[in-house]
PDB file of C-alpha atoms in Angstrom:
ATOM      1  CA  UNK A   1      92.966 109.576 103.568  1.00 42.00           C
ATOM      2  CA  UNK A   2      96.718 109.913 103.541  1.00 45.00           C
ATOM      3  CA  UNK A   3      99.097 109.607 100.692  1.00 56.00           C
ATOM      4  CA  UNK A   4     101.544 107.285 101.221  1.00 68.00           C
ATOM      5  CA  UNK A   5     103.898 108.341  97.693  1.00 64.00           C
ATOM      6  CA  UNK A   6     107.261 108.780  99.599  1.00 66.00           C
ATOM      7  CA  UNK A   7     106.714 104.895 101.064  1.00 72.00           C
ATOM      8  CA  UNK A   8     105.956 103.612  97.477  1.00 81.00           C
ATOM      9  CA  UNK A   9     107.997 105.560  95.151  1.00 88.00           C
ATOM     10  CA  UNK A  10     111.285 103.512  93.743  1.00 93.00           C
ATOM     11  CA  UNK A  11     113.374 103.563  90.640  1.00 94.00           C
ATOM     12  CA  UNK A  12     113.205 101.425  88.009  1.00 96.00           C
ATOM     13  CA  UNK A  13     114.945 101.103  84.555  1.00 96.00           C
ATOM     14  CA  UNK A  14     112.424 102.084  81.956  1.00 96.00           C
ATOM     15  CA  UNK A  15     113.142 100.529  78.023  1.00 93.00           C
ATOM     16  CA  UNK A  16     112.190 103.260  76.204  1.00 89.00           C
ATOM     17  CA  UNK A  17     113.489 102.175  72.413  1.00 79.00           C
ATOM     18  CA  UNK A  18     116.954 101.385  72.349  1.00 84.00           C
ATOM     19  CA  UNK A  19     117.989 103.722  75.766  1.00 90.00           C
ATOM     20  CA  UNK A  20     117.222 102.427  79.129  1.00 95.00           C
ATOM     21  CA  UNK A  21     115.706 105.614  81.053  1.00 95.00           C
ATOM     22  CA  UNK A  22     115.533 105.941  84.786  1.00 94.00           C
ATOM     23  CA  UNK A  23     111.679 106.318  86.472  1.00 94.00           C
ATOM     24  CA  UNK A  24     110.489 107.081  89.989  1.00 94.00           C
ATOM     25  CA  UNK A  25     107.475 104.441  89.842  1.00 96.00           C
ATOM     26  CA  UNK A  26     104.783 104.063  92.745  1.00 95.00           C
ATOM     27  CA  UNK A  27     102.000 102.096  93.044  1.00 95.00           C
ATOM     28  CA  UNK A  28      99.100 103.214  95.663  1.00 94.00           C
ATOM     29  CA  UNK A  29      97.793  99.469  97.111  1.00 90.00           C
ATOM     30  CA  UNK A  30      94.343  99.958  95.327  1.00 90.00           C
ATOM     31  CA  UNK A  31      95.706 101.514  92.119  1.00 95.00           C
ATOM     32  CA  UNK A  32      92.813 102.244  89.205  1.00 95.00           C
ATOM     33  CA  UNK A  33      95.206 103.746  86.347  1.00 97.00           C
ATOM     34  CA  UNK A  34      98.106 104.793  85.748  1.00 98.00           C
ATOM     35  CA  UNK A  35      99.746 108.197  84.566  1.00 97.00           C
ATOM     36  CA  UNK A  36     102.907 108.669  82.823  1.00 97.00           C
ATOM     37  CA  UNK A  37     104.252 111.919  83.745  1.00 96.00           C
ATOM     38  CA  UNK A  38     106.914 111.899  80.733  1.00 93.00           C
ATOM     39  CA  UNK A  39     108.897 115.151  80.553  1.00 90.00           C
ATOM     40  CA  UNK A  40     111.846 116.495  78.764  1.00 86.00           C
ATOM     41  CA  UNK A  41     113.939 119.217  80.037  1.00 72.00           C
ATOM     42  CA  UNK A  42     117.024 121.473  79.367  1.00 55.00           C
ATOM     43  CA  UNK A  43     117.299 123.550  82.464  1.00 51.00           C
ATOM     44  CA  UNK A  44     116.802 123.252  86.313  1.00 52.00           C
ATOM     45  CA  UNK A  45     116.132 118.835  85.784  1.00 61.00           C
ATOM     46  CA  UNK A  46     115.676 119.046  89.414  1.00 69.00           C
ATOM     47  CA  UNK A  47     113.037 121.767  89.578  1.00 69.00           C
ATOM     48  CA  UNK A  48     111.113 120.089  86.824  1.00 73.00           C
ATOM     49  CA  UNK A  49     111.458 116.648  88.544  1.00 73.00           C
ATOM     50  CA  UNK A  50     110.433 118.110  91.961  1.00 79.00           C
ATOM     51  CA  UNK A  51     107.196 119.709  89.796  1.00 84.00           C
ATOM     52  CA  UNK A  52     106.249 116.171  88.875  1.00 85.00           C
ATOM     53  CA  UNK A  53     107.317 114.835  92.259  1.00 86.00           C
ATOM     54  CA  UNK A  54     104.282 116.575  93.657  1.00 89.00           C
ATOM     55  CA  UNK A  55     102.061 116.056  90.863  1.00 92.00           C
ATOM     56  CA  UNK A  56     102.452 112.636  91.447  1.00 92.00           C
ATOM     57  CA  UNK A  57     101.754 112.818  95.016  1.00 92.00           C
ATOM     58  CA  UNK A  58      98.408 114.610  94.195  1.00 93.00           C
ATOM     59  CA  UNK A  59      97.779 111.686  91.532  1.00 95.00           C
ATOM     60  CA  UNK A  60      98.566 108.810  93.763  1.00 92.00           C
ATOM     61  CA  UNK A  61      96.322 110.384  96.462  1.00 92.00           C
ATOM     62  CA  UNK A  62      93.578 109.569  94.398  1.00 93.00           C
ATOM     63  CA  UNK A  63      94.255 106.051  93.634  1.00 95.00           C
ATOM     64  CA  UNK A  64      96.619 106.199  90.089  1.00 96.00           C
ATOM     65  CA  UNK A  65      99.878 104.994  89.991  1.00 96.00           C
ATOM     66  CA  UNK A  66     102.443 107.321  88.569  1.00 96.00           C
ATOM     67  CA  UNK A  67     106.028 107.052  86.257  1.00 96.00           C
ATOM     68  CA  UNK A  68     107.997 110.331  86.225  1.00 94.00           C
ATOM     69  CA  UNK A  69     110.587 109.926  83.872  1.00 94.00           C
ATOM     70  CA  UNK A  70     112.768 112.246  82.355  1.00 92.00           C
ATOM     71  CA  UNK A  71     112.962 111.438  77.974  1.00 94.00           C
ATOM     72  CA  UNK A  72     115.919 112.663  77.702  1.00 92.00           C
ATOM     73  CA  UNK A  73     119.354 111.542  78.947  1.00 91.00           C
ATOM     74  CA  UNK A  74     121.995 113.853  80.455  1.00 87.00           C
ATOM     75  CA  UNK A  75     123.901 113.351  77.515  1.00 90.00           C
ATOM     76  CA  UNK A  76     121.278 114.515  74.965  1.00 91.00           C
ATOM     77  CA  UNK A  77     119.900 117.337  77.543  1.00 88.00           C
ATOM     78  CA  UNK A  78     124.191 118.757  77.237  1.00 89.00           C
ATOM     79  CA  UNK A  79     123.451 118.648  72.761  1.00 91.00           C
ATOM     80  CA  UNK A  80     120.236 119.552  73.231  1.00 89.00           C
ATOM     81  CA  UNK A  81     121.432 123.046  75.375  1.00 87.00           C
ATOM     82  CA  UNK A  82     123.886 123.443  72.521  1.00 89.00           C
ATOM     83  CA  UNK A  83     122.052 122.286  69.747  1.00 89.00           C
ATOM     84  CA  UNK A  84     118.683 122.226  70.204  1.00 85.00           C
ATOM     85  CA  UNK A  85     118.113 118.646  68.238  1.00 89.00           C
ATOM     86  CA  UNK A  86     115.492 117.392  71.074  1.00 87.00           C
ATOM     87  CA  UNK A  87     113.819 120.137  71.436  1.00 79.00           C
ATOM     88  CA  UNK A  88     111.447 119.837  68.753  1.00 77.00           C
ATOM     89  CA  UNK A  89     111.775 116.274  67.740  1.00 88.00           C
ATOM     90  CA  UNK A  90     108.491 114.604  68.497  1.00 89.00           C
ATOM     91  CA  UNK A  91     109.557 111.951  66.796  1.00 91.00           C
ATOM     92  CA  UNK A  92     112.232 110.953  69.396  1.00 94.00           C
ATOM     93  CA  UNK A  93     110.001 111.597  71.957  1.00 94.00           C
ATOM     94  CA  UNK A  94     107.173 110.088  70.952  1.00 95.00           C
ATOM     95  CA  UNK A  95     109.153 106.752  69.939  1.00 95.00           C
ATOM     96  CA  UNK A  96     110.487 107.057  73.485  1.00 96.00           C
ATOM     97  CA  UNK A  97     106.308 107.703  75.141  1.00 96.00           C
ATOM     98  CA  UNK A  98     105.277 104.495  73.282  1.00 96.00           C
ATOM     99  CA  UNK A  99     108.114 102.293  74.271  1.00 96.00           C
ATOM    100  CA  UNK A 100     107.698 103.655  77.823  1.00 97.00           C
ATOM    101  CA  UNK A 101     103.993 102.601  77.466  1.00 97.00           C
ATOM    102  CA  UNK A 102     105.086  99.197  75.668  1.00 96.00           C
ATOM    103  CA  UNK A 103     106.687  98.584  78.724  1.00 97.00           C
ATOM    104  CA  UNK A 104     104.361  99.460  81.326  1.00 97.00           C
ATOM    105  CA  UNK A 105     101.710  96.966  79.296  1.00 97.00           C
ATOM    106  CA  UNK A 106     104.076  94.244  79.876  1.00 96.00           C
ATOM    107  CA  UNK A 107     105.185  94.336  83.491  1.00 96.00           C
ATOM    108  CA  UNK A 108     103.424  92.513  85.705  1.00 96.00           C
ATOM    109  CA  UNK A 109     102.998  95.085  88.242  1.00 95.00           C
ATOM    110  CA  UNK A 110     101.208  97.370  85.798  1.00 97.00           C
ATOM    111  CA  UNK A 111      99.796  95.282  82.904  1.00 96.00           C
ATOM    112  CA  UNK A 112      96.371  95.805  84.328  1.00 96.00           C
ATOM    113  CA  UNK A 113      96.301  99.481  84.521  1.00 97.00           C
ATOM    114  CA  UNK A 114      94.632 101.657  82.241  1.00 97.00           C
ATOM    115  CA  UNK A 115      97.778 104.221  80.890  1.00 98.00           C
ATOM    116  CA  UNK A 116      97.253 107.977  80.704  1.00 98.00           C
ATOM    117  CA  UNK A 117      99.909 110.440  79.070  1.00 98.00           C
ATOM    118  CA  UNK A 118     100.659 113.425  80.389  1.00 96.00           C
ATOM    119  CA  UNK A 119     102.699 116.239  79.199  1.00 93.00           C
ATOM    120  CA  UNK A 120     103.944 119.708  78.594  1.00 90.00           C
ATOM    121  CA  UNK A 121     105.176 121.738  75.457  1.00 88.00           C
ATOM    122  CA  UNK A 122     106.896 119.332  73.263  1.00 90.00           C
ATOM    123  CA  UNK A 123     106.058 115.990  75.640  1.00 92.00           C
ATOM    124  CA  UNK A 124     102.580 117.083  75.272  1.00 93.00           C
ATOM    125  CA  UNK A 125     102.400 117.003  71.455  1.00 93.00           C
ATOM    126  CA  UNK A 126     104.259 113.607  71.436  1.00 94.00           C
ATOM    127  CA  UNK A 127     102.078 112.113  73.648  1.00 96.00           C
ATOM    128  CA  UNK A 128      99.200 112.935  71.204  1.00 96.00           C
ATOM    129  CA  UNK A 129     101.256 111.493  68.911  1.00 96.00           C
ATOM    130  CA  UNK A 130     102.236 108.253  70.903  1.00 96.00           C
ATOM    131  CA  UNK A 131      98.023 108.281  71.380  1.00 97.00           C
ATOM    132  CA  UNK A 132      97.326 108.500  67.677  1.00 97.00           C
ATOM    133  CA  UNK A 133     100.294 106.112  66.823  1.00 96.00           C
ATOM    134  CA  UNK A 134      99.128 103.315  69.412  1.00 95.00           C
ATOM    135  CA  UNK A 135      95.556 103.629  70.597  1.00 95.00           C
ATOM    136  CA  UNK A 136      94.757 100.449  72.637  1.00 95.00           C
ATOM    137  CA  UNK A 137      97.986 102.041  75.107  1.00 93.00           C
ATOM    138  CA  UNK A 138      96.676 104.909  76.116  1.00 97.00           C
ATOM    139  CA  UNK A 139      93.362 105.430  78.092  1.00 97.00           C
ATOM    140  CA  UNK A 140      93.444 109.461  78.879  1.00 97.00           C
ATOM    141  CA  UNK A 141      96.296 112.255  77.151  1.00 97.00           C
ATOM    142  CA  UNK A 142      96.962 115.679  78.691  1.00 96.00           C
ATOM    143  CA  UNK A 143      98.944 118.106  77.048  1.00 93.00           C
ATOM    144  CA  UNK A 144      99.573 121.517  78.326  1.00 90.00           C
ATOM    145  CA  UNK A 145     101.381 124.150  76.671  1.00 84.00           C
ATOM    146  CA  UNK A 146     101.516 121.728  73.686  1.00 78.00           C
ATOM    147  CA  UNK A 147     101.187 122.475  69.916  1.00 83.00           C
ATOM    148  CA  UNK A 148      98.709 120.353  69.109  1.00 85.00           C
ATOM    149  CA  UNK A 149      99.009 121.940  65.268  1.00 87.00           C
ATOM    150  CA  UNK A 150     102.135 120.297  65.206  1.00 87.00           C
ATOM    151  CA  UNK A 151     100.550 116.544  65.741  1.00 89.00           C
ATOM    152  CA  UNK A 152      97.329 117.667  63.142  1.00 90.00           C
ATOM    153  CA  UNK A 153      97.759 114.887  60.910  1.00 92.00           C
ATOM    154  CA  UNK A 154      97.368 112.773  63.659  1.00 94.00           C
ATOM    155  CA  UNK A 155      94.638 114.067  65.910  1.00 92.00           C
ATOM    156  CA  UNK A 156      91.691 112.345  63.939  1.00 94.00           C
ATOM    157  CA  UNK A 157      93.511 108.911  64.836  1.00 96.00           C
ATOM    158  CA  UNK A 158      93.574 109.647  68.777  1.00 96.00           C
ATOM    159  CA  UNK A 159      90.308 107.433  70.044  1.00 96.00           C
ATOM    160  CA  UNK A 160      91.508 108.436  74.363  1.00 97.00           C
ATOM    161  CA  UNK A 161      89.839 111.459  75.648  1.00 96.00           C
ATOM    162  CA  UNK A 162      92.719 114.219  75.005  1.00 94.00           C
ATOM    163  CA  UNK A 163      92.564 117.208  77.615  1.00 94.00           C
ATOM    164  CA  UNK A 164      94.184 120.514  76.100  1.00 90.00           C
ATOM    165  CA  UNK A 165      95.279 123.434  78.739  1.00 90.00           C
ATOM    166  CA  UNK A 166      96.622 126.330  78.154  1.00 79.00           C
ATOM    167  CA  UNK A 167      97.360 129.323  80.336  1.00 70.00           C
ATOM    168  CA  UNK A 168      94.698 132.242  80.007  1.00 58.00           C
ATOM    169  CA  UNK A 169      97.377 135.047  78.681  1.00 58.00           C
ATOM    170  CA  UNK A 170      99.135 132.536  76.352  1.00 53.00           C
ATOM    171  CA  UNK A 171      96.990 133.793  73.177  1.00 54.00           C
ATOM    172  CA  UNK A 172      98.840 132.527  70.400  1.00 52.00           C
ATOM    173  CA  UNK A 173      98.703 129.111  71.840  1.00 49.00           C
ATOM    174  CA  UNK A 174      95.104 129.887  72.479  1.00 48.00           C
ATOM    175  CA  UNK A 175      94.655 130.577  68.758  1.00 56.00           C
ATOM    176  CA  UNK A 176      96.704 127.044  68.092  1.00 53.00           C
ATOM    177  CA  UNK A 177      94.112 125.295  69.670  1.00 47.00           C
ATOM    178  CA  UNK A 178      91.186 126.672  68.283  1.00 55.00           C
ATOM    179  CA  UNK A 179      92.159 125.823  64.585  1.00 51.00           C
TER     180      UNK A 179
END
């Protein structure tokens, strides 16, 4: 079976609160799901993007749509460098996750898709956040690298399967997700 991504991937405008965000969407003819590959990033935006790029090739191989969508703006990624305000505000990104999902439950192309999060570091614990926040959105969550410590209050509220991974030498977020 060949993938046929490149042929089906195209931008859209993504609401995502009060921003509008840019998204590579594509939609594989006999789509069963869909993944949003959300991610947030401060350095090398096209390395990251090209990383999701081919994860989403790999997803819409086997039949799941995909939206790769960077949270953050080029604006906030410049005060974010300097500043570091995004970098650990789940609540921004998690507002942003759920209005992404909002969205993707009301278009007509992907209303009748099942949603799955996925994300790493900070994007990850939103996600679980956006999960535990609103349930009947989200069908799967993976976070990798996350700090899933940092969403505890919430975790008990998350009814989607949640997938944790975390790299084998990375003990102290080993011992995070053991607690």
């Amino acid at each position: 079976r060949t993938s046929d991504y490149n042929n089906n991937e195209r931008w859209v405008q993504v609401p995502a609160g009060a921003l509008m965000l840019e998204g590579a969407l594509s939609i594989p003819e006999t789509a069963h799901g869909l993944v949003l590959l959300a991610f947030d990033t401060r350095n090398n935006s096209e390395n990251v993007r090209n990383g999701y790029t081919q994860l989403a090739k790999v997803l819409h191989y086997t039949g799941l749509a995909t939206l790769v969508v960077n949270l953050l703006t080029s604006e906030e990624e410049i005060i974010d460098e300097e500043t570091g305000f995004f970098r650990d505000n789940f609540s921004i990104l998690e507002q942003r996750i759920r209005g992404i999902a909002n969205w993707l439950s009301e278009n007509p192309e992907t209303q009748n898709l099942g949603i799955g999060y996925f994300g790493v570091g900070p994007v990850g614990t939103a996600a679980l956040i956006a999960a535990a926040e609103r349930p009947d959105l989200v069908h799967a969550v993976v976070s990798t690298s996350g700090r899933p410590d940092l969403a505890e209050s919430y975790l008990s509220r998350i009814t989607a399967p949640a997938l944790f991974l975390v790299g084998g030498n990375d003990s102290s977020t080993i011992d995070l997700h053991q607690s």
